[in-house]
Each structure stands twice: as C-alpha cells, then as structure tokens.
C-alpha cells in the first residue's frame, strides 16, 4: 500500500459528516488569530519540521510534536482529514545551524564509530518510539528522510538557479535573498536582524549575509555526497523541507509547524525557496510552539541542560505525565520544566484517570452530549487553549450538575483531543514488597513507626518523600499500599 493510501482519511477513517466545525489558529505570518480555511474543503495538508537524527530528541523537542499532534487531533475531531509529514533530517544540518561547522550526522557517526546511515536508523527509531509513548499515532504520519529526496532537492535548486534566484561560489550554490521580495516576512524579521543573524565573513563572495546555501560542494572527507549539476556535494539544510513538501504534499500546503527558533532563518528560507521556485503561496498557516525552558534557559543539547523521556520513565513517571505537563501551558507560552511541576502533572493525571474509571462504571460507557462538552470543544477550537480546556474538564467532572453519561461523553471527547488515554486509563497495580525497592521499603517502615508514635509531621514528610519517588501511599485495612503513581 502506498503511503498516501495508508494516511489518515484514505482508508478506514471516514471524513466527518457534513461541513467541518470552525477552528481558529494564530498564524505567525499575520501575527493574529484566524479562522482556519484549508485550500481544499475537508482536507488538511500539514508539515512539521522533524528531528536531526544524530542524537536523541529531548523533551523540548517533544513539546513541538505534542503541539502538532494537538493540532492534528483537533482538526480530525472537527471533521477534517489530515495528511501529515514529519521529515527526518539525516544530512545537511551543520553544527552551526547556518552554513558553518561539521554536518551533525558526521559528528554522530564519529561519536559512535559508525556510519551516518546507521546513526539515522538508530535515532529515527528512538524518536518514533518516544513520540508513540506520548500517544502520537505514528502510523498516520509519513516520516521521509532527507537522503531519500536528493533528486528532488537537486531539481528544486536547479529551478532556482534557472530562474535567477541562485548564484555559484567556490563552495556551493547560494540562494540570493535580495532577489526575493519580502524575504524575512515571517515573524517580521528586519534587515538589521538578518545581518546580525548570519555571518557574512564565513563565506567569501556571499552577496548578502542572509544568503544561504542550497547545495554545498563536497569536502574530500564528507561521508555523504552525491553527483549534481554543481559537482559532487550535499544539500543545504533548508532545501530538504521545501523539496519534500513539494513532492509529498503539494506546492501549497495548509499548515507548517515548528518550534519558534525556526521562524527567523529556517522558515523564512523555506518560504523564499518554495515561493521563488513555484511562483505561488507556500504555506497558508504557519504555527509555532514556544520553548521548553530549564531554569530560565532554552533546553538544548548544546547547553547540556536537557532531559529525555527515558529519564522521566526511569524516575517512575508515566510518559503521559509529560504530555499532561505540556498541555497545562498554551503552546505559544514558554514552559519551564521542573521535576516538581512534572510530579504535580503526574498526580493530576492520575486523579483524572481515577475519576474516569469511576465514571466509566457509573455510565456503563454510554455517552450523552452536554453543555460541558460543547464548551470544551469551543475552548480548544479557539487556538488550542489547552490549559482552559483542562480546567473546564476538571470542573465538569467534579460537578454534580452532569449525569454520568454526560460526563462520559465529555471524557471521550477530551480523550480524542488531548491524547491522555482518559477513556482507557492504564491499570493501577499495587506493589508487593518483593518488587518494592529496598529504599522504599525502609521509608514505608519508618513512616509506620512515625504514625504509631503519633509523629504526624514526620509521617507526612516521609509520605512526601515516597511520592517524590513516583509512588502513592494508601492506608488500607492491612497496612499501607504502594502504587506507582501513574502506572
Ligand atoms: P531540531 O532537532 O533541533 O531541529 O529540533 C526539532 C524541533 O524541536 C524543532 O521544531 C525545534 O524548533 C524544536 N525545539 C528545539 N529545542 C526546543 C525547546 N527547548 N523547546 C521547544 N521546542 C524546541
Ligand atoms: Zn523545515
């Protein structure tokens, strides 16, 4: 089966009945909230800049993919078919992010004494595993690799050269940004910022600091190189997105997403390449997510302040605790990570799962429409206001105003949008002392001693310490029961 047929909407999943519901998004291009209207009625084409697979994705990167997944879920629930691509960068992205430094894939290959292709395979799999753990339906997304689209990237660069948008230098073919009117329009990047952002002295002969490489002449030891009209070489980083979008989704697409760090250079370069080559609008709605920060700084591999999903799981959290944590902030607001905040998100999700189990029983999983559900939908369809949507979900589930069937209807809708497994919460399993780490057994015993000598302050301190390690304590008739907090 071809990928298009595999993608959502072409096979088992029917389009919504009638006209899709109204959804509003903030478009970085206009800087304001707009009613979403796709190019073709009922169908959405969406592209998200993907990972450079020389290393694991950290939780900052993962925020960007939970964000695009929330767009996807909201549109599907509103009645659209969504065709999605996330590219896998396995060549061309240099350590300097611009036109300087070694190729990140070569750095990864040297670090692990293997080939760029082996590195790409390894980290692509880990990336897809990570986002699957966050309830992102990876079977519905196409993940093309840049090295599989070399022909298309060369064809695009050639068109740009033929149309007079590119010039040759000793080390490659460059895009001439001054030939493209409106360069820098995304995010309103000024000339001064463009000059500051790109270093002209790095390449002799560059006509403007913002000009960028389309095709780079191979250096003798380049591990990945191909023949081209400009000699052997490899593609610049930006051209892969323009080329894969044109091949897989069309010349004009509905939504393009990425982290806000891509606005200034990468996305303005994609626009310049695609609109210059195709002579038409490239993207209708540009959407960007704000950073995840660690102690006030952007989480990034180069700053060394990153946390991985595996670290979170190792500490006893469910991966969806991270998803809940992301959803507590609006996608356009920076979000500061801390273990305490993650623990709070994990226990909130745990409580939500408990509520949901009870409501499933009371309602016998029968759903009825309600005002609460309508208002939940309206909130999310207004630029994905996930914090307010969570608050309205909590209010309604705790309220006595709604019948269990109405609450169950809301849970199903919330589940479809938020991807928190609300309708199918994971089973909670109590720990026996045999599978309890020794340290926990000790703390639990100390807490019992404190309780029996009525030292409640000490007992509470120990409970908090146990909970910090990812467990919950319940005092049952046969003594305390320990359960992994979100398992
Ligand atoms: P990269 O692998 O660096 O190209 O990044 C993959 C995606 O993660 C891009 O959409 C980036 O904008 C995004 N990203 C990188 N660092 C962060 C961060 N600290 N917070 C949020 N998004 C990020
Ligand atoms: Zn891109």
Tab-separated table of C-alpha atoms and ligand atoms in Angstrom:
chain	number	residue	atom	x	y	z
A	1	UNK	CA	0.000	0.000	0.000
A	2	UNK	CA	1.356	3.454	-0.878
A	3	UNK	CA	1.918	5.949	1.894
A	4	UNK	CA	-0.885	8.186	0.710
A	5	UNK	CA	-3.342	5.315	0.966
A	6	UNK	CA	-2.026	4.491	4.411
A	7	UNK	CA	-2.504	8.002	5.600
A	8	UNK	CA	-5.434	9.081	7.624
A	9	UNK	CA	-8.634	9.585	5.721
A	10	UNK	CA	-7.849	7.489	2.666
A	11	UNK	CA	-8.595	4.151	4.250
A	12	UNK	CA	-10.706	3.201	7.200
A	13	UNK	CA	-11.240	6.603	8.748
A	14	UNK	CA	-14.144	8.387	7.083
A	15	UNK	CA	-14.268	12.148	6.844
A	16	UNK	CA	-16.544	13.882	9.299
A	17	UNK	CA	-20.194	14.245	8.442
A	18	UNK	CA	-21.109	17.481	6.732
A	19	UNK	CA	-19.011	20.591	6.950
A	20	UNK	CA	-16.142	20.639	9.431
A	21	UNK	CA	-16.531	22.809	12.523
A	22	UNK	CA	-14.833	26.209	12.753
A	23	UNK	CA	-11.328	26.195	14.200
A	24	UNK	CA	-9.163	29.262	14.917
A	25	UNK	CA	-5.355	29.323	14.962
A	26	UNK	CA	-2.731	32.009	15.472
A	27	UNK	CA	-0.876	32.397	12.187
A	28	UNK	CA	2.717	33.568	12.646
A	29	UNK	CA	2.529	35.134	9.179
A	30	UNK	CA	-0.167	37.649	10.177
A	31	UNK	CA	0.604	37.599	13.890
A	32	UNK	CA	-3.097	37.184	14.633
A	33	UNK	CA	-5.767	34.599	15.224
A	34	UNK	CA	-7.522	33.497	12.048
A	35	UNK	CA	-10.365	31.202	11.060
A	36	UNK	CA	-8.762	28.105	9.557
A	37	UNK	CA	-9.794	27.530	5.920
A	38	UNK	CA	-7.848	24.841	4.047
A	39	UNK	CA	-7.032	25.009	0.359
A	40	UNK	CA	-9.272	22.021	-0.434
A	41	UNK	CA	-12.517	21.645	1.507
A	42	UNK	CA	-12.319	18.989	4.200
A	43	UNK	CA	-8.661	18.067	3.651
A	44	UNK	CA	-5.661	19.436	5.521
A	45	UNK	CA	-2.039	19.103	4.478
A	46	UNK	CA	0.348	19.606	7.349
A	47	UNK	CA	4.133	19.507	7.639
A	48	UNK	CA	6.239	19.662	10.785
A	49	UNK	CA	9.991	20.174	10.767
A	50	UNK	CA	11.390	16.998	12.203
A	51	UNK	CA	14.428	15.969	14.193
A	52	UNK	CA	18.048	15.860	13.116
A	53	UNK	CA	18.689	12.222	13.922
A	54	UNK	CA	22.249	12.374	15.255
A	55	UNK	CA	21.111	12.207	18.851
A	56	UNK	CA	18.010	11.580	20.944
A	57	UNK	CA	15.161	14.069	20.965
A	58	UNK	CA	14.935	15.849	24.308
A	59	UNK	CA	11.705	16.889	25.992
A	60	UNK	CA	11.951	20.391	24.474
A	61	UNK	CA	11.801	18.810	21.018
A	62	UNK	CA	8.967	16.578	22.178
A	63	UNK	CA	6.917	19.634	23.146
A	64	UNK	CA	6.931	20.660	19.466
A	65	UNK	CA	5.483	17.273	18.402
A	66	UNK	CA	2.798	17.123	21.092
A	67	UNK	CA	1.817	20.591	19.869
A	68	UNK	CA	1.457	19.457	16.232
A	69	UNK	CA	-0.378	16.337	17.407
A	70	UNK	CA	-2.878	18.551	19.240
A	71	UNK	CA	-3.495	20.485	16.020
A	72	UNK	CA	-3.980	17.201	14.180
A	73	UNK	CA	-6.392	15.766	16.775
A	74	UNK	CA	-8.409	18.975	16.933
A	75	UNK	CA	-8.801	19.095	13.159
A	76	UNK	CA	-9.730	15.422	12.857
A	77	UNK	CA	-12.355	15.810	15.580
A	78	UNK	CA	-13.668	18.907	13.800
A	79	UNK	CA	-14.291	16.740	10.730
A	80	UNK	CA	-11.159	17.154	8.583
A	81	UNK	CA	-8.926	14.556	7.006
A	82	UNK	CA	-5.348	15.402	7.895
A	83	UNK	CA	-2.342	14.367	5.803
A	84	UNK	CA	0.838	14.684	7.797
A	85	UNK	CA	4.544	14.639	7.167
A	86	UNK	CA	7.388	14.953	9.680
A	87	UNK	CA	10.751	14.939	7.947
A	88	UNK	CA	13.818	13.178	9.259
A	89	UNK	CA	16.978	15.247	8.750
A	90	UNK	CA	19.830	12.843	8.056
A	91	UNK	CA	22.133	15.126	6.058
A	92	UNK	CA	22.922	18.815	5.614
A	93	UNK	CA	22.219	20.237	9.080
A	94	UNK	CA	25.509	21.706	10.234
A	95	UNK	CA	26.558	22.082	13.835
A	96	UNK	CA	26.480	25.880	13.445
A	97	UNK	CA	22.810	25.760	12.288
A	98	UNK	CA	23.817	28.103	9.428
A	99	UNK	CA	26.409	27.446	6.758
A	100	UNK	CA	29.299	26.561	9.009
A	101	UNK	CA	30.611	23.672	11.084
A	102	UNK	CA	30.578	19.928	10.545
A	103	UNK	CA	27.483	18.012	9.466
A	104	UNK	CA	25.680	16.868	12.625
A	105	UNK	CA	25.307	13.372	11.151
A	106	UNK	CA	29.071	13.094	10.685
A	107	UNK	CA	29.538	14.184	14.309
A	108	UNK	CA	27.115	11.463	15.444
A	109	UNK	CA	28.795	8.834	13.258
A	110	UNK	CA	32.267	9.693	14.625
A	111	UNK	CA	30.986	9.634	18.209
A	112	UNK	CA	29.563	6.141	17.778
A	113	UNK	CA	32.196	4.795	15.362
A	114	UNK	CA	29.685	4.000	12.687
A	115	UNK	CA	28.085	5.415	9.521
A	116	UNK	CA	25.632	8.323	9.215
A	117	UNK	CA	23.052	5.847	7.858
A	118	UNK	CA	23.343	3.639	10.959
A	119	UNK	CA	23.049	6.692	13.216
A	120	UNK	CA	19.987	7.850	11.295
A	121	UNK	CA	18.276	4.465	11.620
A	122	UNK	CA	19.025	4.248	15.330
A	123	UNK	CA	17.812	7.715	16.287
A	124	UNK	CA	14.827	7.710	13.936
A	125	UNK	CA	13.571	4.603	15.703
A	126	UNK	CA	14.133	6.141	19.140
A	127	UNK	CA	12.331	9.299	18.049
A	128	UNK	CA	9.328	7.392	16.739
A	129	UNK	CA	9.271	5.245	19.906
A	130	UNK	CA	9.331	8.373	22.097
A	131	UNK	CA	6.505	10.141	20.328
A	132	UNK	CA	4.458	6.912	20.240
A	133	UNK	CA	4.801	6.735	24.027
A	134	UNK	CA	3.261	10.185	24.110
A	135	UNK	CA	0.196	8.822	22.278
A	136	UNK	CA	1.095	10.284	18.889
A	137	UNK	CA	-0.326	7.953	16.220
A	138	UNK	CA	2.828	7.462	14.162
A	139	UNK	CA	1.166	5.106	11.647
A	140	UNK	CA	-0.803	8.077	10.371
A	141	UNK	CA	2.291	10.179	9.714
A	142	UNK	CA	4.853	9.891	6.950
A	143	UNK	CA	8.500	10.250	8.046
A	144	UNK	CA	10.586	10.818	4.894
A	145	UNK	CA	14.367	11.006	5.172
A	146	UNK	CA	16.271	13.841	3.503
A	147	UNK	CA	18.711	11.387	1.882
A	148	UNK	CA	15.775	9.715	0.098
A	149	UNK	CA	14.922	13.021	-1.595
A	150	UNK	CA	18.273	14.112	-3.009
A	151	UNK	CA	16.950	14.086	-6.606
A	152	UNK	CA	14.043	16.343	-5.643
A	153	UNK	CA	16.331	18.728	-3.737
A	154	UNK	CA	18.662	18.996	-6.737
A	155	UNK	CA	15.676	19.625	-9.048
A	156	UNK	CA	14.436	22.430	-6.800
A	157	UNK	CA	17.881	24.056	-6.536
A	158	UNK	CA	18.220	23.792	-10.331
A	159	UNK	CA	14.887	25.557	-10.866
A	160	UNK	CA	16.022	28.323	-8.516
A	161	UNK	CA	19.258	28.718	-10.463
A	162	UNK	CA	17.420	28.755	-13.810
A	163	UNK	CA	15.014	31.402	-12.530
A	164	UNK	CA	17.900	33.608	-11.405
A	165	UNK	CA	17.454	33.179	-7.653
A	166	UNK	CA	20.786	31.457	-7.054
A	167	UNK	CA	24.495	32.045	-7.668
A	168	UNK	CA	27.544	29.837	-7.578
A	169	UNK	CA	30.523	30.264	-5.301
A	170	UNK	CA	33.598	28.074	-4.888
A	171	UNK	CA	31.938	26.063	-2.130
A	172	UNK	CA	28.413	25.725	-3.412
A	173	UNK	CA	25.220	27.175	-4.802
A	174	UNK	CA	23.640	30.008	-2.798
A	175	UNK	CA	20.151	31.497	-2.637
A	176	UNK	CA	20.183	35.213	-3.435
A	177	UNK	CA	17.816	36.635	-0.816
A	178	UNK	CA	17.820	40.108	-2.370
A	179	UNK	CA	16.127	38.691	-5.468
A	180	UNK	CA	13.195	37.521	-3.381
A	181	UNK	CA	10.939	40.435	-2.439
A	182	UNK	CA	9.664	40.232	1.103
A	183	UNK	CA	12.442	37.985	2.360
A	184	UNK	CA	12.098	37.762	6.155
A	185	UNK	CA	8.343	38.383	6.157
A	186	UNK	CA	7.649	35.572	8.595
A	187	UNK	CA	7.857	36.953	12.102
A	188	UNK	CA	8.704	40.393	10.650
A	189	UNK	CA	12.461	39.838	10.639
A	190	UNK	CA	14.182	43.158	9.940
A	191	UNK	CA	17.259	43.736	7.773
A	192	UNK	CA	19.301	44.507	10.867
A	193	UNK	CA	18.304	41.200	12.454
A	194	UNK	CA	19.066	39.374	9.220
A	195	UNK	CA	22.538	40.880	9.096
A	196	UNK	CA	23.152	40.086	12.736
A	197	UNK	CA	21.817	36.560	12.404
A	198	UNK	CA	24.033	35.446	9.528
A	199	UNK	CA	27.776	35.846	9.394
A	200	UNK	CA	28.957	37.169	6.050
A	201	UNK	CA	32.658	36.676	6.682
A	202	UNK	CA	32.303	32.908	6.805
A	203	UNK	CA	31.906	32.578	3.058
A	204	UNK	CA	33.846	34.753	0.623
A	205	UNK	CA	31.705	36.154	-2.148
A	206	UNK	CA	28.345	35.925	-0.399
A	207	UNK	CA	26.245	38.817	-1.680
A	208	UNK	CA	24.203	39.353	1.472
A	209	UNK	CA	24.644	37.993	4.996
A	210	UNK	CA	21.232	36.315	4.847
A	211	UNK	CA	22.035	34.377	1.623
A	212	UNK	CA	22.152	30.666	2.354
A	213	UNK	CA	23.499	27.528	0.768
A	214	UNK	CA	21.268	25.356	-1.429
A	215	UNK	CA	23.931	22.861	-2.446
A	216	UNK	CA	27.310	22.510	-0.795
A	217	UNK	CA	30.420	21.355	-2.663
A	218	UNK	CA	31.725	18.165	-1.040
A	219	UNK	CA	34.813	18.299	1.114
A	220	UNK	CA	37.131	15.317	0.465
A	221	UNK	CA	36.184	13.550	3.693
A	222	UNK	CA	32.420	14.165	3.514
A	223	UNK	CA	30.761	10.842	4.324
A	224	UNK	CA	27.572	11.664	2.432
A	225	UNK	CA	27.900	13.095	-1.072
A	226	UNK	CA	26.082	12.882	-4.387
A	227	UNK	CA	26.576	13.981	-8.031
A	228	UNK	CA	24.825	17.177	-9.029
A	229	UNK	CA	24.952	19.859	-11.749
A	230	UNK	CA	27.345	21.689	-9.384
A	231	UNK	CA	29.675	18.750	-8.874
A	232	UNK	CA	29.729	16.289	-6.022
A	233	UNK	CA	28.247	17.597	-2.826
A	234	UNK	CA	25.381	17.560	-0.372
A	235	UNK	CA	22.245	19.631	0.172
A	236	UNK	CA	21.890	22.675	2.409
A	237	UNK	CA	19.648	22.137	5.410
A	238	UNK	CA	16.641	24.247	4.373
A	239	UNK	CA	16.127	22.802	0.899
A	240	UNK	CA	15.033	19.376	2.161
A	241	UNK	CA	11.828	20.745	3.689
A	242	UNK	CA	10.882	22.703	0.561
A	243	UNK	CA	11.613	19.690	-1.675
A	244	UNK	CA	9.826	17.076	0.442
A	245	UNK	CA	6.791	19.289	0.923
A	246	UNK	CA	6.502	19.816	-2.836
A	247	UNK	CA	6.883	16.082	-3.542
A	248	UNK	CA	4.670	14.724	-0.820
A	249	UNK	CA	2.033	17.344	-0.041
A	250	UNK	CA	1.999	19.787	-2.975
A	251	UNK	CA	3.232	23.272	-3.866
A	252	UNK	CA	0.875	24.960	-1.428
A	253	UNK	CA	0.083	23.421	1.938
A	254	UNK	CA	-2.267	24.353	4.724
A	255	UNK	CA	-0.201	24.154	7.914
A	256	UNK	CA	3.518	24.207	8.630
A	257	UNK	CA	4.687	23.838	12.224
A	258	UNK	CA	7.918	24.049	14.154
A	259	UNK	CA	9.476	25.439	17.282
A	260	UNK	CA	9.744	29.226	17.465
A	261	UNK	CA	13.524	29.043	16.943
A	262	UNK	CA	12.854	28.146	13.304
A	263	UNK	CA	10.914	31.301	12.449
A	264	UNK	CA	13.790	33.695	11.795
A	265	UNK	CA	16.025	31.724	9.462
A	266	UNK	CA	14.864	28.213	8.612
A	267	UNK	CA	11.246	29.008	7.825
A	268	UNK	CA	11.971	32.271	6.061
A	269	UNK	CA	14.427	30.318	3.909
A	270	UNK	CA	11.851	27.631	3.171
A	271	UNK	CA	9.388	30.337	2.084
A	272	UNK	CA	11.978	32.011	-0.142
A	273	UNK	CA	12.972	28.753	-1.870
A	274	UNK	CA	9.455	27.427	-2.366
A	275	UNK	CA	7.752	30.648	-3.420
A	276	UNK	CA	10.614	31.614	-5.753
A	277	UNK	CA	10.569	28.180	-7.417
A	278	UNK	CA	6.814	27.583	-7.544
A	279	UNK	CA	5.632	31.158	-8.055
A	280	UNK	CA	2.803	30.802	-5.544
A	281	UNK	CA	1.994	30.881	-1.845
A	282	UNK	CA	3.817	28.139	0.016
A	283	UNK	CA	2.027	27.838	3.383
A	284	UNK	CA	-1.357	29.206	4.427
A	285	UNK	CA	-0.959	28.890	8.224
A	286	UNK	CA	2.411	28.987	9.952
A	287	UNK	CA	2.184	27.772	13.533
A	288	UNK	CA	4.978	27.791	16.089
A	289	UNK	CA	5.328	26.481	19.599
A	290	UNK	CA	7.267	28.307	22.294
A	291	UNK	CA	10.275	26.859	24.062
A	292	UNK	CA	10.534	24.493	26.903
A	293	UNK	CA	12.986	26.091	29.314
A	294	UNK	CA	15.163	24.719	32.112
A	295	UNK	CA	15.916	27.199	34.872
A	296	UNK	CA	15.149	30.127	32.569
A	297	UNK	CA	17.196	28.921	29.593
A	298	UNK	CA	16.049	27.169	26.412
A	299	UNK	CA	16.543	23.422	26.757
A	300	UNK	CA	19.119	22.495	24.153
A	301	UNK	CA	21.709	19.837	23.549
A	302	UNK	CA	24.435	22.427	23.107
A	303	UNK	CA	23.712	23.973	26.532
A	304	UNK	CA	23.730	20.492	28.042
A	305	UNK	CA	20.574	21.147	30.081
A	306	UNK	CA	18.335	18.528	28.542
A	307	UNK	CA	16.088	15.811	29.930
A	308	UNK	CA	14.978	12.814	27.878
A	309	UNK	CA	11.712	10.897	28.014
A	310	UNK	CA	13.680	7.863	29.201
A	311	UNK	CA	14.855	9.875	32.278
A	312	UNK	CA	11.231	10.591	33.097
A	313	UNK	CA	10.205	6.961	32.772
A	314	UNK	CA	13.206	5.830	34.827
A	315	UNK	CA	12.036	8.050	37.677
A	316	UNK	CA	8.734	6.175	37.732
A	317	UNK	CA	6.556	8.629	35.823
A	318	UNK	CA	4.169	7.583	33.093
A	319	UNK	CA	5.149	9.190	29.740
A	320	UNK	CA	1.702	10.784	29.594
A	321	UNK	CA	2.537	12.774	32.726
A	322	UNK	CA	4.817	14.732	30.382
A	323	UNK	CA	2.017	15.199	27.883
A	324	UNK	CA	-0.276	16.481	30.645
A	325	UNK	CA	2.517	18.818	31.763
A	326	UNK	CA	2.829	20.232	28.213
A	327	UNK	CA	-0.933	20.716	27.909
A	328	UNK	CA	-1.042	22.804	31.088
A	329	UNK	CA	0.570	25.652	29.137
A	330	UNK	CA	-0.696	27.279	25.966
A	331	UNK	CA	1.528	26.343	23.023
A	332	UNK	CA	2.575	29.962	22.468
A	333	UNK	CA	3.796	30.397	26.051
A	334	UNK	CA	7.272	29.342	27.166
A	335	UNK	CA	7.076	26.493	29.640
A	336	UNK	CA	9.554	25.992	32.433
A	337	UNK	CA	10.366	22.383	33.288
A	338	UNK	CA	10.987	21.178	36.829
A	339	UNK	CA	10.669	17.760	38.399
A	340	UNK	CA	8.191	19.149	40.938
A	341	UNK	CA	5.976	20.534	38.211
A	342	UNK	CA	6.144	17.205	36.373
A	343	UNK	CA	5.213	15.368	39.584
A	344	UNK	CA	2.222	17.689	40.038
A	345	UNK	CA	1.132	16.994	36.434
A	346	UNK	CA	1.576	13.252	37.001
A	347	UNK	CA	-0.626	13.213	40.079
A	348	UNK	CA	-3.273	15.383	38.417
A	349	UNK	CA	-3.388	12.914	35.529
A	350	UNK	CA	-3.559	10.050	37.968
A	351	UNK	CA	-6.570	11.639	39.680
A	352	UNK	CA	-8.197	12.212	36.300
A	353	UNK	CA	-7.709	8.529	35.450
A	354	UNK	CA	-9.316	7.518	38.765
A	355	UNK	CA	-12.290	9.782	38.131
A	356	UNK	CA	-12.605	8.361	34.662
A	357	UNK	CA	-12.597	4.747	35.909
A	358	UNK	CA	-15.438	5.584	38.291
A	359	UNK	CA	-17.431	7.405	35.614
A	360	UNK	CA	-16.902	4.515	33.175
A	361	UNK	CA	-18.605	2.235	35.698
A	362	UNK	CA	-21.401	4.617	36.589
A	363	UNK	CA	-22.218	5.437	32.973
A	364	UNK	CA	-21.574	1.914	31.615
A	365	UNK	CA	-19.529	3.751	28.978
A	366	UNK	CA	-22.648	5.292	27.459
A	367	UNK	CA	-22.201	8.857	26.310
A	368	UNK	CA	-24.596	11.756	26.039
A	369	UNK	CA	-23.981	15.269	24.719
A	370	UNK	CA	-23.751	18.092	27.218
A	371	UNK	CA	-23.078	21.783	27.546
A	372	UNK	CA	-19.797	20.867	29.208
A	373	UNK	CA	-18.693	19.025	26.082
A	374	UNK	CA	-19.742	21.885	23.804
A	375	UNK	CA	-17.817	24.357	25.873
A	376	UNK	CA	-14.742	22.080	25.985
A	377	UNK	CA	-14.822	21.940	22.167
A	378	UNK	CA	-15.269	25.690	21.803
A	379	UNK	CA	-12.293	26.329	24.088
A	380	UNK	CA	-9.959	24.022	22.189
A	381	UNK	CA	-11.102	25.221	18.783
A	382	UNK	CA	-10.155	28.723	19.852
A	383	UNK	CA	-6.414	28.450	19.169
A	384	UNK	CA	-5.928	25.247	21.157
A	385	UNK	CA	-6.455	26.716	24.617
A	386	UNK	CA	-5.369	23.517	26.368
A	387	UNK	CA	-4.954	24.971	29.912
A	388	UNK	CA	-8.519	26.287	29.867
A	389	UNK	CA	-9.751	23.043	28.309
A	390	UNK	CA	-8.201	21.043	31.160
A	391	UNK	CA	-9.738	23.393	33.717
A	392	UNK	CA	-13.187	23.053	32.146
A	393	UNK	CA	-12.786	19.260	32.059
A	394	UNK	CA	-11.966	19.178	35.782
A	395	UNK	CA	-14.882	21.472	36.641
A	396	UNK	CA	-17.394	19.382	34.750
A	397	UNK	CA	-16.157	16.012	36.006
A	398	UNK	CA	-16.300	17.205	39.618
A	399	UNK	CA	-19.655	18.901	39.224
A	400	UNK	CA	-22.899	17.319	40.407
A	401	UNK	CA	-24.767	19.026	37.609
A	402	UNK	CA	-23.975	16.421	34.984
A	403	UNK	CA	-25.165	12.856	34.659
A	404	UNK	CA	-22.546	10.098	34.443
A	405	UNK	CA	-23.422	9.602	30.730
A	406	UNK	CA	-22.804	13.288	30.046
A	407	UNK	CA	-19.506	13.080	31.880
A	408	UNK	CA	-18.556	10.014	29.878
A	409	UNK	CA	-19.371	11.849	26.633
A	410	UNK	CA	-17.041	14.632	27.756
A	411	UNK	CA	-14.305	12.134	28.660
A	412	UNK	CA	-14.466	10.570	25.190
A	413	UNK	CA	-14.239	13.965	23.519
A	414	UNK	CA	-11.427	15.102	25.818
A	415	UNK	CA	-9.584	11.858	25.141
A	416	UNK	CA	-9.776	12.339	21.380
A	417	UNK	CA	-8.345	15.858	21.677
A	418	UNK	CA	-5.829	15.616	24.479
A	419	UNK	CA	-4.416	12.136	23.901
A	420	UNK	CA	-4.203	11.356	27.622
A	421	UNK	CA	-5.771	7.858	27.495
A	422	UNK	CA	-8.678	9.189	29.545
A	423	UNK	CA	-11.186	6.672	28.198
A	424	UNK	CA	-8.773	3.764	28.633
A	425	UNK	CA	-6.634	4.616	31.659
A	426	UNK	CA	-3.763	2.237	32.328
A	427	UNK	CA	-4.375	-0.342	35.046
A	428	UNK	CA	-3.113	0.547	38.502
A	429	UNK	CA	-1.223	-2.273	40.147
A	430	UNK	CA	-0.236	-2.245	43.813
A	431	UNK	CA	3.376	-3.128	44.554
A	432	UNK	CA	4.165	-6.146	46.689
A	433	UNK	CA	7.131	-5.760	49.000
A	434	UNK	CA	9.064	-8.172	46.754
A	435	UNK	CA	9.085	-5.720	43.838
A	436	UNK	CA	9.491	-2.656	46.013
A	437	UNK	CA	12.986	-1.075	46.004
A	438	UNK	CA	14.734	-1.530	49.378
A	439	UNK	CA	14.905	2.214	49.929
A	440	UNK	CA	11.112	2.466	49.627
A	441	UNK	CA	10.518	-0.462	51.985
A	442	UNK	CA	12.677	1.335	54.519
A	443	UNK	CA	10.825	4.652	54.118
A	444	UNK	CA	7.471	2.934	54.392
A	445	UNK	CA	8.556	1.169	57.596
A	446	UNK	CA	9.835	4.447	59.053
A	447	UNK	CA	6.537	6.087	58.216
A	448	UNK	CA	4.643	3.341	60.051
A	449	UNK	CA	6.831	3.878	63.108
A	450	UNK	CA	6.238	7.637	62.950
A	451	UNK	CA	2.491	7.099	62.645
A	452	UNK	CA	2.270	4.722	65.573
A	453	UNK	CA	4.171	7.173	67.771
A	454	UNK	CA	1.834	9.929	66.524
A	455	UNK	CA	4.673	11.896	64.933
A	456	UNK	CA	2.442	13.020	62.080
A	457	UNK	CA	4.833	15.690	60.819
A	458	UNK	CA	7.487	13.029	60.245
A	459	UNK	CA	4.905	10.655	58.723
A	460	UNK	CA	3.836	13.388	56.283
A	461	UNK	CA	7.421	14.182	55.406
A	462	UNK	CA	8.029	10.509	54.600
A	463	UNK	CA	4.842	10.297	52.543
A	464	UNK	CA	6.000	13.316	50.518
A	465	UNK	CA	9.433	11.738	50.060
A	466	UNK	CA	7.855	8.486	48.836
A	467	UNK	CA	5.601	10.390	46.458
A	468	UNK	CA	8.576	12.294	45.109
A	469	UNK	CA	9.993	8.968	44.030
A	470	UNK	CA	6.935	8.362	41.879
A	471	UNK	CA	4.659	6.357	44.216
A	472	UNK	CA	1.401	6.848	46.039
A	473	UNK	CA	0.673	5.612	49.549
A	474	UNK	CA	-2.819	4.465	50.554
A	475	UNK	CA	-3.518	3.277	54.067
A	476	UNK	CA	-5.644	0.170	53.652
A	477	UNK	CA	-7.088	-2.170	56.333
A	478	UNK	CA	-4.000	-4.360	56.057
A	479	UNK	CA	-1.484	-1.568	56.251
A	480	UNK	CA	-0.096	0.824	53.654
A	481	UNK	CA	-0.393	0.024	49.928
A	482	UNK	CA	2.114	1.452	47.492
A	483	UNK	CA	1.207	2.046	43.837
A	484	UNK	CA	3.380	3.535	41.105
A	485	UNK	CA	1.849	6.970	40.765
A	486	UNK	CA	0.926	6.838	37.117
A	487	UNK	CA	1.162	3.214	36.113
B	1	LIG	P1	15.976	20.108	15.987
B	1	LIG	O1	16.229	18.623	16.087
B	1	LIG	O2	16.954	20.926	16.776
B	1	LIG	O3	15.857	20.585	14.569
B	1	LIG	O4	14.578	20.401	16.706
B	1	LIG	C1	13.383	19.692	16.443
B	1	LIG	C2	12.185	20.533	16.876
B	1	LIG	O5	12.241	20.842	18.272
B	1	LIG	C3	12.101	21.875	16.176
B	1	LIG	O6	10.743	22.134	15.851
B	1	LIG	C4	12.624	22.848	17.203
B	1	LIG	O7	12.111	24.134	16.995
B	1	LIG	C5	12.080	22.243	18.474
B	1	LIG	N1	12.849	22.607	19.694
B	1	LIG	C6	14.177	22.551	19.902
B	1	LIG	N2	14.506	22.918	21.175
B	1	LIG	C7	13.331	23.211	21.796
B	1	LIG	C8	12.980	23.646	23.128
B	1	LIG	N3	13.873	23.825	24.088
B	1	LIG	N4	11.670	23.825	23.392
B	1	LIG	C9	10.719	23.622	22.448
B	1	LIG	N5	10.985	23.215	21.191
B	1	LIG	C10	12.272	23.007	20.852
B	2	LIG	ZN1	11.958	22.591	7.984
